[in-house]
Tab-separated table of C-alpha atoms in Angstrom:
chain	number	residue	atom	x	y	z
A	1	MET	CA	-6.985	-11.280	-26.009
A	2	ALA	CA	-3.450	-10.135	-26.676
A	3	ILE	CA	-2.569	-6.468	-26.315
A	4	SER	CA	-0.466	-4.984	-29.089
A	5	THR	CA	2.991	-3.577	-28.440
A	6	SER	CA	1.789	-0.160	-29.612
A	7	VAL	CA	-0.599	0.022	-26.635
A	8	TYR	CA	2.264	-0.696	-24.239
A	9	LYS	CA	4.415	1.962	-25.937
A	10	ALA	CA	1.565	4.482	-25.720
A	11	GLY	CA	1.297	3.737	-22.004
A	12	LEU	CA	5.002	4.373	-21.511
A	13	LEU	CA	4.699	7.646	-23.433
A	14	ILE	CA	1.814	8.716	-21.208
A	15	SER	CA	3.884	7.753	-18.178
A	16	ALA	CA	6.794	9.877	-19.396
A	17	VAL	CA	4.452	12.853	-19.877
A	18	GLY	CA	3.229	12.321	-16.315
A	19	VAL	CA	6.805	12.418	-15.002
A	20	ILE	CA	7.471	15.719	-16.808
A	21	ILE	CA	4.260	17.266	-15.454
A	22	SER	CA	5.036	16.029	-11.927
A	23	LEU	CA	8.592	17.402	-11.981
A	24	ALA	CA	7.376	20.732	-13.332
A	25	GLY	CA	4.760	20.905	-10.615
A	26	MET	CA	7.295	20.133	-7.898
A	27	VAL	CA	9.703	22.791	-9.186
A	28	MET	CA	6.871	25.334	-9.334
A	29	GLN	CA	5.437	24.052	-6.021
A	30	SER	CA	2.083	23.621	-7.732
A	31	THR	CA	-0.154	20.792	-6.507
A	32	GLY	CA	-2.382	21.560	-9.491
A	33	LEU	CA	0.401	20.152	-11.669
A	34	TRP	CA	2.219	17.455	-9.741
A	35	HIS	CA	-0.945	15.797	-8.374
A	36	PRO	CA	-2.428	15.005	-11.814
A	37	GLY	CA	1.076	14.355	-13.130
A	38	LEU	CA	1.589	11.642	-10.503
A	39	VAL	CA	-1.716	9.961	-11.389
A	40	ILE	CA	-0.916	10.159	-15.118
A	41	PHE	CA	2.542	8.659	-14.503
A	42	ILE	CA	1.284	5.669	-12.482
A	43	THR	CA	-1.672	5.022	-14.807
A	44	GLY	CA	0.529	5.206	-17.889
A	45	PHE	CA	3.079	2.889	-16.319
A	46	ALA	CA	0.314	0.398	-15.421
A	47	ILE	CA	-0.503	0.265	-19.135
A	48	GLY	CA	3.060	0.321	-20.408
A	49	ALA	CA	4.568	-2.179	-17.959
A	50	GLY	CA	3.326	-4.957	-20.227
A	51	TYR	CA	6.003	-3.952	-22.731
A	52	TRP	CA	8.455	-5.958	-20.623
A	53	PRO	CA	7.378	-9.633	-20.278
A	54	GLY	CA	8.881	-9.805	-16.790
A	55	LEU	CA	6.513	-7.077	-15.553
A	56	ARG	CA	3.266	-8.313	-17.089
A	57	SER	CA	2.280	-10.283	-14.007
A	58	TYR	CA	2.498	-7.024	-12.015
A	59	GLN	CA	0.191	-4.976	-14.260
A	60	PHE	CA	-2.933	-5.713	-12.223
A	61	THR	CA	-1.088	-4.694	-9.059
A	62	LEU	CA	0.001	-1.456	-10.741
A	63	TRP	CA	-3.600	-0.688	-11.668
A	64	ILE	CA	-4.650	-1.172	-8.040
A	65	ILE	CA	-1.833	1.122	-6.897
A	66	ALA	CA	-2.889	3.715	-9.495
A	67	GLY	CA	-6.445	3.630	-8.185
A	68	PHE	CA	-5.217	3.888	-4.611
A	69	VAL	CA	-3.034	6.927	-5.384
A	70	ALA	CA	-5.887	8.593	-7.284
A	71	ALA	CA	-8.145	7.982	-4.292
A	72	MET	CA	-5.700	9.694	-1.974
A	73	ILE	CA	-5.433	12.763	-4.229
A	74	TYR	CA	-8.953	13.071	-5.630
A	75	SER	CA	-11.055	11.373	-2.970
A	76	LYS	CA	-14.194	13.536	-3.278
A	77	ASP	CA	-14.100	13.673	-7.083
A	78	LEU	CA	-13.866	9.882	-7.272
A	79	ILE	CA	-16.799	9.051	-5.017
A	80	ILE	CA	-19.222	11.908	-5.819
A	81	TRP	CA	-20.462	11.899	-9.410
A	82	GLY	CA	-23.052	14.553	-10.222
A	83	GLY	CA	-24.066	14.737	-6.584
A	84	PHE	CA	-24.426	10.948	-6.354
A	85	ASN	CA	-22.207	8.950	-3.995
A	86	ILE	CA	-20.936	5.804	-5.737
A	87	THR	CA	-19.998	4.280	-2.379
A	88	HIS	CA	-23.691	3.810	-1.616
A	89	LYS	CA	-24.326	0.406	-0.079
A	90	TRP	CA	-26.279	-0.989	-3.036
A	91	ILE	CA	-23.798	0.262	-5.633
A	92	VAL	CA	-20.952	-1.463	-3.786
A	93	PHE	CA	-23.132	-4.571	-3.391
A	94	LEU	CA	-23.865	-4.820	-7.107
A	95	VAL	CA	-20.246	-4.246	-8.140
A	96	ILE	CA	-18.975	-6.846	-5.685
A	97	GLN	CA	-21.639	-9.334	-6.758
A	98	ALA	CA	-20.559	-8.847	-10.379
A	99	THR	CA	-16.944	-9.315	-9.300
A	100	MET	CA	-17.730	-12.468	-7.342
A	101	PHE	CA	-19.754	-13.900	-10.220
A	102	SER	CA	-16.974	-13.241	-12.728
A	103	MET	CA	-14.481	-14.872	-10.350
A	104	GLY	CA	-16.905	-17.737	-9.793
A	105	THR	CA	-16.954	-18.536	-13.498
A	106	LYS	CA	-13.412	-19.847	-12.959
A	107	LEU	CA	-14.773	-22.430	-10.499
A	108	THR	CA	-16.584	-25.566	-11.638
A	109	ILE	CA	-18.539	-28.415	-10.122
A	110	LYS	CA	-15.493	-30.575	-10.797
A	111	ASP	CA	-13.425	-28.309	-8.516
A	112	PHE	CA	-15.712	-29.135	-5.605
A	113	ALA	CA	-15.725	-32.817	-6.543
A	114	ASP	CA	-11.915	-32.791	-6.596
A	115	VAL	CA	-11.943	-32.077	-2.850
A	116	ALA	CA	-12.640	-35.788	-2.361
A	117	LYS	CA	-9.304	-36.597	-4.054
A	118	MET	CA	-7.250	-34.698	-1.461
A	119	PRO	CA	-9.479	-34.189	1.589
A	120	TRP	CA	-6.625	-33.924	4.085
A	121	ALA	CA	-4.772	-31.175	2.198
A	122	VAL	CA	-8.002	-29.222	1.632
A	123	PHE	CA	-8.861	-29.536	5.322
A	124	VAL	CA	-5.394	-28.330	6.311
A	125	GLY	CA	-5.628	-25.338	3.979
A	126	THR	CA	-9.089	-24.327	5.155
A	127	PHE	CA	-8.267	-24.943	8.823
A	128	CYS	CA	-5.044	-22.905	8.649
A	129	HIS	CA	-6.782	-20.086	6.818
A	130	PHE	CA	-9.599	-19.635	9.317
A	131	LEU	CA	-7.341	-20.167	12.327
A	132	ILE	CA	-4.275	-18.099	11.445
A	133	MET	CA	-5.673	-14.993	9.792
A	134	PRO	CA	-8.466	-14.082	12.243
A	135	LEU	CA	-6.241	-14.630	15.298
A	136	LEU	CA	-3.275	-12.862	13.717
A	137	GLY	CA	-5.512	-9.939	12.794
A	138	TYR	CA	-6.902	-9.760	16.321
A	139	SER	CA	-3.371	-9.862	17.751
A	140	LEU	CA	-2.377	-6.910	15.579
A	141	THR	CA	-5.317	-4.871	16.853
A	142	GLN	CA	-4.038	-5.486	20.376
A	143	ILE	CA	-0.497	-4.404	19.471
A	144	PHE	CA	-1.399	-1.258	17.511
A	145	SER	CA	-3.700	1.422	18.923
A	146	PHE	CA	-6.178	1.701	16.067
A	147	PRO	CA	-9.605	3.343	16.362
A	148	PRO	CA	-12.232	0.646	17.121
A	149	GLU	CA	-13.808	0.576	13.647
A	150	VAL	CA	-10.429	0.377	11.891
A	151	ALA	CA	-9.524	-2.505	14.228
A	152	VAL	CA	-12.783	-4.239	13.302
A	153	GLY	CA	-11.763	-3.931	9.640
A	154	ILE	CA	-8.503	-5.767	10.348
A	155	ILE	CA	-10.382	-8.576	12.072
A	156	LEU	CA	-12.937	-8.631	9.243
A	157	ILE	CA	-10.396	-8.982	6.423
A	158	GLY	CA	-8.659	-11.698	8.444
A	159	SER	CA	-11.923	-13.599	8.811
A	160	CYS	CA	-12.871	-13.613	5.117
A	161	SER	CA	-12.332	-16.444	2.673
A	162	SER	CA	-9.273	-16.927	0.479
A	163	GLY	CA	-8.845	-14.427	-2.318
A	164	LEU	CA	-9.368	-15.943	-5.758
A	165	SER	CA	-6.189	-14.125	-6.868
A	166	SER	CA	-4.320	-16.748	-4.831
A	167	THR	CA	-4.835	-19.251	-7.651
A	168	VAL	CA	-2.971	-16.909	-10.015
A	169	MET	CA	-0.059	-16.713	-7.587
A	170	VAL	CA	-0.051	-20.489	-7.192
A	171	TYR	CA	0.020	-20.865	-10.969
A	172	ILE	CA	2.988	-18.503	-11.309
A	173	ALA	CA	4.819	-20.298	-8.471
A	174	ASN	CA	4.291	-23.727	-10.077
A	175	ALA	CA	2.663	-24.959	-6.866
A	176	ASN	CA	-0.368	-27.247	-6.448
A	177	LEU	CA	-3.017	-25.515	-8.561
A	178	ALA	CA	-5.714	-28.158	-8.043
A	179	LEU	CA	-5.347	-27.796	-4.274
A	180	ALA	CA	-5.537	-23.994	-4.552
A	181	ILE	CA	-8.812	-24.133	-6.452
A	182	SER	CA	-10.282	-26.667	-4.000
A	183	VAL	CA	-9.255	-24.674	-0.899
A	184	THR	CA	-10.630	-21.463	-2.417
A	185	ALA	CA	-13.920	-23.174	-3.205
A	186	VAL	CA	-14.275	-24.734	0.245
A	187	SER	CA	-13.170	-21.612	2.151
A	188	THR	CA	-15.749	-19.595	0.193
A	189	LEU	CA	-18.489	-21.945	1.395
A	190	VAL	CA	-17.179	-22.118	4.968
A	191	ALA	CA	-16.932	-18.305	5.127
A	192	THR	CA	-20.711	-18.134	5.274
A	193	VAL	CA	-20.464	-19.303	8.876
A	194	MET	CA	-16.875	-18.610	9.919
A	195	THR	CA	-16.625	-14.962	8.853
A	196	PRO	CA	-19.617	-13.705	10.881
A	197	LEU	CA	-18.686	-16.028	13.759
A	198	TRP	CA	-15.091	-14.777	14.052
A	199	VAL	CA	-16.123	-11.134	13.698
A	200	ASN	CA	-18.743	-11.614	16.417
A	201	ILE	CA	-16.269	-13.347	18.757
A	202	LEU	CA	-13.243	-11.096	18.191
A	203	ALA	CA	-14.835	-7.737	17.363
A	204	GLY	CA	-18.166	-7.903	19.180
A	205	SER	CA	-16.826	-5.765	22.002
A	206	LEU	CA	-15.695	-3.006	19.598
A	207	ILE	CA	-18.887	-2.447	17.606
A	208	GLU	CA	-22.356	-3.953	17.532
A	209	VAL	CA	-22.267	-7.069	15.359
A	210	LYS	CA	-25.599	-8.426	14.141
A	211	LEU	CA	-24.675	-12.042	13.547
A	212	LEU	CA	-27.711	-13.067	11.459
A	213	SER	CA	-27.508	-9.885	9.401
A	214	MET	CA	-23.849	-10.543	8.593
A	215	VAL	CA	-24.603	-14.144	7.627
A	216	MET	CA	-27.278	-12.876	5.238
A	217	ASP	CA	-24.849	-10.320	3.785
A	218	VAL	CA	-22.232	-13.032	3.178
A	219	ILE	CA	-24.853	-15.110	1.395
A	220	LYS	CA	-25.819	-12.153	-0.811
A	221	ILE	CA	-22.259	-11.030	-1.543
A	222	VAL	CA	-20.513	-14.375	-1.956
A	223	MET	CA	-22.722	-17.445	-1.975
A	224	ILE	CA	-25.396	-16.330	-4.433
A	225	PRO	CA	-22.981	-14.983	-7.122
A	226	ILE	CA	-20.694	-18.021	-6.795
A	227	GLY	CA	-23.743	-20.310	-6.814
A	228	ALA	CA	-25.012	-18.637	-9.991
A	229	ALA	CA	-21.642	-19.263	-11.639
A	230	ILE	CA	-21.713	-22.920	-10.575
A	231	LEU	CA	-25.276	-23.258	-11.930
A	232	HIS	CA	-23.980	-21.958	-15.252
A	233	ASP	CA	-21.304	-24.675	-15.198
A	234	TYR	CA	-24.023	-27.254	-14.546
A	235	LEU	CA	-26.074	-25.979	-17.493
A	236	LYS	CA	-23.019	-25.951	-19.741
A	237	THR	CA	-21.517	-29.295	-18.759
A	238	TYR	CA	-23.995	-31.644	-17.106
A	239	ALA	CA	-27.615	-30.541	-17.496
A	240	GLY	CA	-28.835	-32.061	-20.747
A	241	GLN	CA	-32.266	-31.186	-22.120
A	242	GLN	CA	-34.209	-32.412	-19.102
A	243	GLY	CA	-31.983	-30.631	-16.589
A	244	ARG	CA	-32.149	-27.430	-18.611
A	245	ARG	CA	-35.953	-27.584	-18.707
A	246	VAL	CA	-36.043	-27.972	-14.918
A	247	VAL	CA	-33.823	-24.909	-14.458
A	248	GLN	CA	-35.882	-22.931	-16.977
A	249	THR	CA	-39.070	-23.808	-15.078
A	250	ILE	CA	-37.534	-22.733	-11.775
A	251	ALA	CA	-36.278	-19.512	-13.395
A	252	ALA	CA	-39.771	-18.773	-14.716
A	253	GLY	CA	-41.138	-19.199	-11.196
A	254	CYS	CA	-38.415	-16.887	-9.861
A	255	ALA	CA	-39.240	-14.241	-12.476
A	256	THR	CA	-42.922	-14.422	-11.532
A	257	TRP	CA	-42.028	-14.031	-7.855
A	258	LEU	CA	-39.813	-10.986	-8.512
A	259	LEU	CA	-42.497	-9.320	-10.646
A	260	PHE	CA	-44.948	-9.914	-7.811
A	261	MET	CA	-42.480	-8.297	-5.385
A	262	ILE	CA	-42.016	-5.259	-7.665
A	263	PHE	CA	-45.738	-4.666	-8.222
A	264	GLY	CA	-46.947	-4.584	-4.637
A	265	GLY	CA	-46.014	-7.996	-3.291
A	266	TRP	CA	-43.362	-6.661	-0.912
A	267	ASP	CA	-45.715	-4.147	0.673
A	268	ARG	CA	-48.431	-6.760	0.982
A	269	LEU	CA	-46.301	-9.512	2.529
A	270	PHE	CA	-43.298	-7.944	4.240
A	271	GLU	CA	-43.900	-4.248	4.893
A	272	THR	CA	-44.997	-4.910	8.475
A	273	ALA	CA	-42.990	-8.113	8.974
A	274	SER	CA	-40.152	-8.453	11.485
A	275	GLU	CA	-36.618	-7.375	10.601
A	276	ASP	CA	-35.453	-10.998	10.431
A	277	ALA	CA	-38.315	-11.923	8.099
A	278	GLN	CA	-37.449	-9.000	5.827
A	279	MET	CA	-33.789	-10.049	5.720
A	280	LEU	CA	-34.764	-13.579	4.716
A	281	ALA	CA	-37.125	-12.214	2.060
A	282	VAL	CA	-34.353	-10.042	0.590
A	283	VAL	CA	-32.043	-13.063	0.417
A	284	ALA	CA	-34.820	-15.038	-1.291
A	285	ASN	CA	-35.165	-12.255	-3.859
A	286	PHE	CA	-31.408	-12.247	-4.484
A	287	PHE	CA	-31.511	-16.025	-4.803
A	288	ALA	CA	-34.281	-15.777	-7.417
A	289	GLY	CA	-32.324	-13.118	-9.300
A	290	GLY	CA	-29.203	-15.305	-9.228
A	291	ILE	CA	-31.026	-18.205	-10.912
A	292	ILE	CA	-32.422	-15.930	-13.616
A	293	TRP	CA	-29.037	-14.307	-14.216
A	294	SER	CA	-27.282	-17.683	-14.423
A	295	LEU	CA	-29.692	-18.872	-17.111
A	296	PHE	CA	-29.336	-15.585	-19.014
A	297	TYR	CA	-25.544	-15.676	-18.783
A	298	ASN	CA	-25.505	-19.268	-19.991
A	299	TRP	CA	-27.548	-18.176	-23.016
A	300	LEU	CA	-25.154	-15.279	-23.663
A	301	THR	CA	-22.142	-17.610	-23.726
A	302	THR	CA	-23.776	-19.629	-26.508
A	303	LYS	CA	-24.055	-16.475	-28.608
A	304	SER	CA	-20.542	-15.088	-28.233
A	305	ASP	CA	-17.204	-16.237	-26.839
A	306	LYS	CA	-16.413	-12.614	-25.998
A	307	VAL	CA	-18.601	-12.922	-22.907
A	308	LEU	CA	-16.236	-15.517	-21.455
A	309	LEU	CA	-13.192	-13.388	-22.282
A	310	ALA	CA	-14.768	-10.407	-20.526
A	311	MET	CA	-15.148	-12.159	-17.159
A	312	PRO	CA	-11.517	-11.837	-15.957
A	313	ARG	CA	-11.538	-8.159	-16.906
A	314	ILE	CA	-14.777	-7.577	-15.017
A	315	SER	CA	-13.332	-9.186	-11.895
A	316	MET	CA	-10.169	-7.060	-12.165
A	317	MET	CA	-12.167	-3.862	-12.690
A	318	GLY	CA	-14.348	-4.762	-9.725
A	319	ILE	CA	-11.356	-5.252	-7.431
A	320	ILE	CA	-9.880	-1.934	-8.592
A	321	PHE	CA	-13.271	-0.266	-8.001
A	322	PHE	CA	-13.805	-1.361	-4.424
A	323	THR	CA	-10.161	-0.781	-3.481
A	324	THR	CA	-10.279	2.741	-4.906
A	325	THR	CA	-13.674	3.654	-3.452
A	326	ALA	CA	-12.846	2.290	0.001
A	327	ALA	CA	-9.591	4.273	0.038
A	328	ALA	CA	-11.338	7.415	-1.234
A	329	ALA	CA	-14.190	7.140	1.271
A	330	GLY	CA	-11.759	6.632	4.146
A	331	ARG	CA	-9.030	9.016	3.013
A	332	ASP	CA	-9.189	11.245	6.094
A	333	ASN	CA	-9.108	8.268	8.437
A	334	LEU	CA	-6.325	6.670	6.425
A	335	MET	CA	-4.216	9.831	6.651
A	336	GLN	CA	-4.336	9.477	10.432
A	337	VAL	CA	-3.443	5.776	10.677
A	338	GLY	CA	-1.943	5.177	7.219
A	339	ILE	CA	1.620	4.190	8.068
A	340	LEU	CA	0.654	2.061	11.068
A	341	LEU	CA	-2.137	0.384	9.108
A	342	CYS	CA	0.213	-0.389	6.208
A	343	VAL	CA	2.717	-1.912	8.644
A	344	ALA	CA	-0.013	-3.952	10.348
A	345	MET	CA	-1.421	-5.188	7.030
A	346	LEU	CA	2.053	-6.104	5.782
A	347	ILE	CA	2.656	-8.141	8.945
A	348	HIS	CA	-0.786	-9.712	8.581
A	349	ASN	CA	-0.218	-10.628	4.947
A	350	CYS	CA	3.380	-11.855	5.229
A	351	GLY	CA	2.623	-13.544	8.553
A	352	GLY	CA	-0.116	-15.486	6.794
A	353	PHE	CA	2.341	-16.629	4.125
A	354	LEU	CA	4.963	-17.644	6.681
A	355	ILE	CA	2.753	-19.318	9.287
A	356	GLY	CA	0.628	-21.004	6.624
A	357	TYR	CA	3.694	-22.501	4.995
A	358	CYS	CA	5.319	-23.564	8.273
A	359	MET	CA	2.175	-25.147	9.716
A	360	SER	CA	1.331	-27.080	6.575
A	361	ARG	CA	4.932	-28.197	6.024
A	362	TRP	CA	6.182	-28.918	9.548
A	363	VAL	CA	3.003	-29.603	11.553
A	364	PHE	CA	0.823	-31.321	8.968
A	365	ARG	CA	3.715	-32.766	6.895
A	366	LEU	CA	2.486	-31.751	3.450
A	367	ASP	CA	4.834	-31.683	0.448
A	368	ILE	CA	6.579	-28.470	-0.616
A	369	GLU	CA	4.236	-27.661	-3.510
A	370	SER	CA	1.128	-28.101	-1.346
A	371	SER	CA	2.674	-26.064	1.476
A	372	ARG	CA	3.423	-23.229	-0.913
A	373	THR	CA	-0.166	-23.370	-2.110
A	374	ILE	CA	-1.512	-23.152	1.435
A	375	ALA	CA	0.807	-20.208	2.124
A	376	PHE	CA	-0.957	-18.274	-0.639
A	377	GLU	CA	-4.399	-19.505	0.391
A	378	VAL	CA	-3.795	-18.335	3.952
A	379	GLY	CA	-2.036	-15.039	3.240
A	380	LEU	CA	-4.291	-13.674	0.481
A	381	GLN	CA	-7.748	-12.575	1.606
A	382	ASN	CA	-10.956	-11.815	-0.270
A	383	GLY	CA	-10.856	-8.028	-0.167
A	384	GLY	CA	-14.079	-7.699	-2.144
A	385	MET	CA	-15.980	-9.663	0.445
A	386	ALA	CA	-14.549	-7.506	3.238
A	387	SER	CA	-15.410	-4.279	1.405
A	388	GLY	CA	-18.938	-5.490	0.733
A	389	LEU	CA	-19.510	-6.372	4.370
A	390	ALA	CA	-18.065	-3.024	5.465
A	391	ALA	CA	-20.440	-1.270	3.075
A	392	ALA	CA	-23.337	-3.332	4.428
A	393	MET	CA	-22.470	-2.055	7.907
A	394	GLY	CA	-22.467	1.501	6.537
A	395	LYS	CA	-18.814	1.835	7.573
A	396	LEU	CA	-16.845	1.599	4.332
A	397	ALA	CA	-14.777	4.651	5.309
A	398	THR	CA	-13.508	2.977	8.505
A	399	VAL	CA	-14.128	-0.773	8.581
A	400	GLY	CA	-13.296	-0.914	4.861
A	401	LEU	CA	-9.859	0.660	5.234
A	402	ALA	CA	-8.019	-2.560	6.078
A	403	SER	CA	-9.224	-4.282	2.909
A	404	ALA	CA	-8.331	-1.186	0.837
A	405	VAL	CA	-4.750	-1.453	2.116
A	406	MET	CA	-4.511	-5.250	2.196
A	407	THR	CA	-5.569	-5.753	-1.443
A	408	PRO	CA	-2.690	-3.873	-3.144
A	409	LEU	CA	-0.188	-5.067	-0.533
A	410	GLY	CA	-1.255	-8.675	-0.995
A	411	ASN	CA	-0.918	-8.445	-4.761
A	412	VAL	CA	2.586	-6.990	-4.470
A	413	THR	CA	3.888	-9.456	-1.876
A	414	GLY	CA	2.087	-12.381	-3.501
A	415	SER	CA	3.603	-11.606	-6.895
A	416	LEU	CA	7.081	-11.241	-5.400
A	417	LEU	CA	6.802	-14.516	-3.472
A	418	ALA	CA	5.367	-16.414	-6.445
A	419	ASN	CA	8.108	-15.228	-8.770
A	420	TYR	CA	10.786	-15.951	-6.146
A	421	TRP	CA	9.631	-19.552	-5.739
A	422	ARG	CA	9.362	-19.979	-9.500
A	423	ARG	CA	12.889	-18.734	-10.105
A	424	LYS	CA	14.216	-20.826	-7.226
A	425	ASP	CA	12.771	-23.970	-8.814
A	426	LEU	CA	14.151	-22.992	-12.213
A	427	ALA	CA	17.612	-22.481	-10.713
A	428	LYS	CA	17.484	-25.958	-9.150
A	429	GLN	CA	16.319	-27.442	-12.427
A	430	ARG	CA	19.177	-25.804	-14.336
A	431	THR	CA	21.667	-27.042	-11.744
A	432	ARG	CA	20.405	-30.620	-12.140
A	433	THR	CA	20.372	-30.503	-15.934
A	434	GLY	CA	23.475	-28.367	-16.291
A	435	THR	CA	21.712	-25.887	-18.619
A	436	THR	CA	21.624	-22.109	-18.537
A	437	LYS	CA	18.663	-21.667	-20.871
A	438	PRO	CA	16.460	-18.739	-19.820
A	439	ASP	CA	12.880	-19.325	-18.828
A	440	SER	CA	11.074	-18.769	-22.098
A	441	SER	CA	7.741	-19.706	-20.557
A	442	LEU	CA	7.882	-16.981	-17.919
A	443	SER	CA	6.414	-14.300	-20.125
A	444	GLU	CA	3.660	-16.669	-21.185
A	445	THR	CA	2.831	-17.370	-17.574
A	446	HIS	CA	2.798	-13.667	-16.750
A	447	SER	CA	0.448	-12.887	-19.581
A	448	ALA	CA	-1.877	-15.798	-18.786
């Protein structure tokens, strides 16, 4: 859905008002003026930046930065609403599940099938991702003297799957989009095992890591929402009447099971069960809910196309939410290690780009477009997954800090790198053709 120019102009006007308020507050030495003025300025600019086509691809990044700044200034007001803490584990879980599902609607069964068309490149991308980022993150914790839980957060974000925003960067950079989607899909599946395993190996000496519990959390946060999105694709594309009836029957059974759980079934079956049995039962309940939701969502899409258009916005709002809440919850800790953590996360992120590109290009001999793709797939992490796991540990304010910093940094550096590679290719193309025609498609790409 296109945004009118008047909205962009209104955003710029709001931004200008924010600048005036901020300057007045600074002159008067009044934090009551320049603090809100700064937030108004950044928020307004995030809206108004779309007025210039060249900045539209950075709007999402600006929104993340606006949320981050607001979290630093109004940390308590952002996380406590009417006495209720919105960083509660289950609130964060539900938001991240919604985010993962909305991202998952961009994946299809065909994307997984396409892995068979380029197995070597997908293997290289997945291998590089889960080798480089966890070990690089661990190395940074050895170089910088972070508190143990902050260090665990660095290892955690390095051990998560590829961020789905990497496909956007690959698209802007004119790299291998099919490979990006395949690597993201495979790394999401592999993360079920590799994320808990790496955290246990590299961070087990810093905090207690319950391996099975983390595996179950990854399944709840990532696998079930993505699986529900893939089930929707099956219902939409492949199911037919017989397949749909099978899914409807299974969903009816799931609904019956959940009603049984709500009206006394949990107490009867699992109240006195072991902790492991309870964890498995919770995952089974989430799995049942995922099937029901997938069927319901599939029905919604047949009623209105607006549901499909809302999914990208939901994923963006979700990413802004968990970045803002993690920063707000950990503000005091971040004030102590902020500069060092930003430096470490920048090295982590850019190191992933550089090492991912070099390994895929010079060690595994992939072509330039595929190597660029793997650079993004390695360097951009799934911050939502990391925040969700930190919340599951009850340590969003410490373990979640690295993902709160890495997400906006990754969007900034990823956008800069993608646009640099795009312009570099355009310059080569103009040299070959002898034309100086500007890139008219750039604004279209940015607004895609």
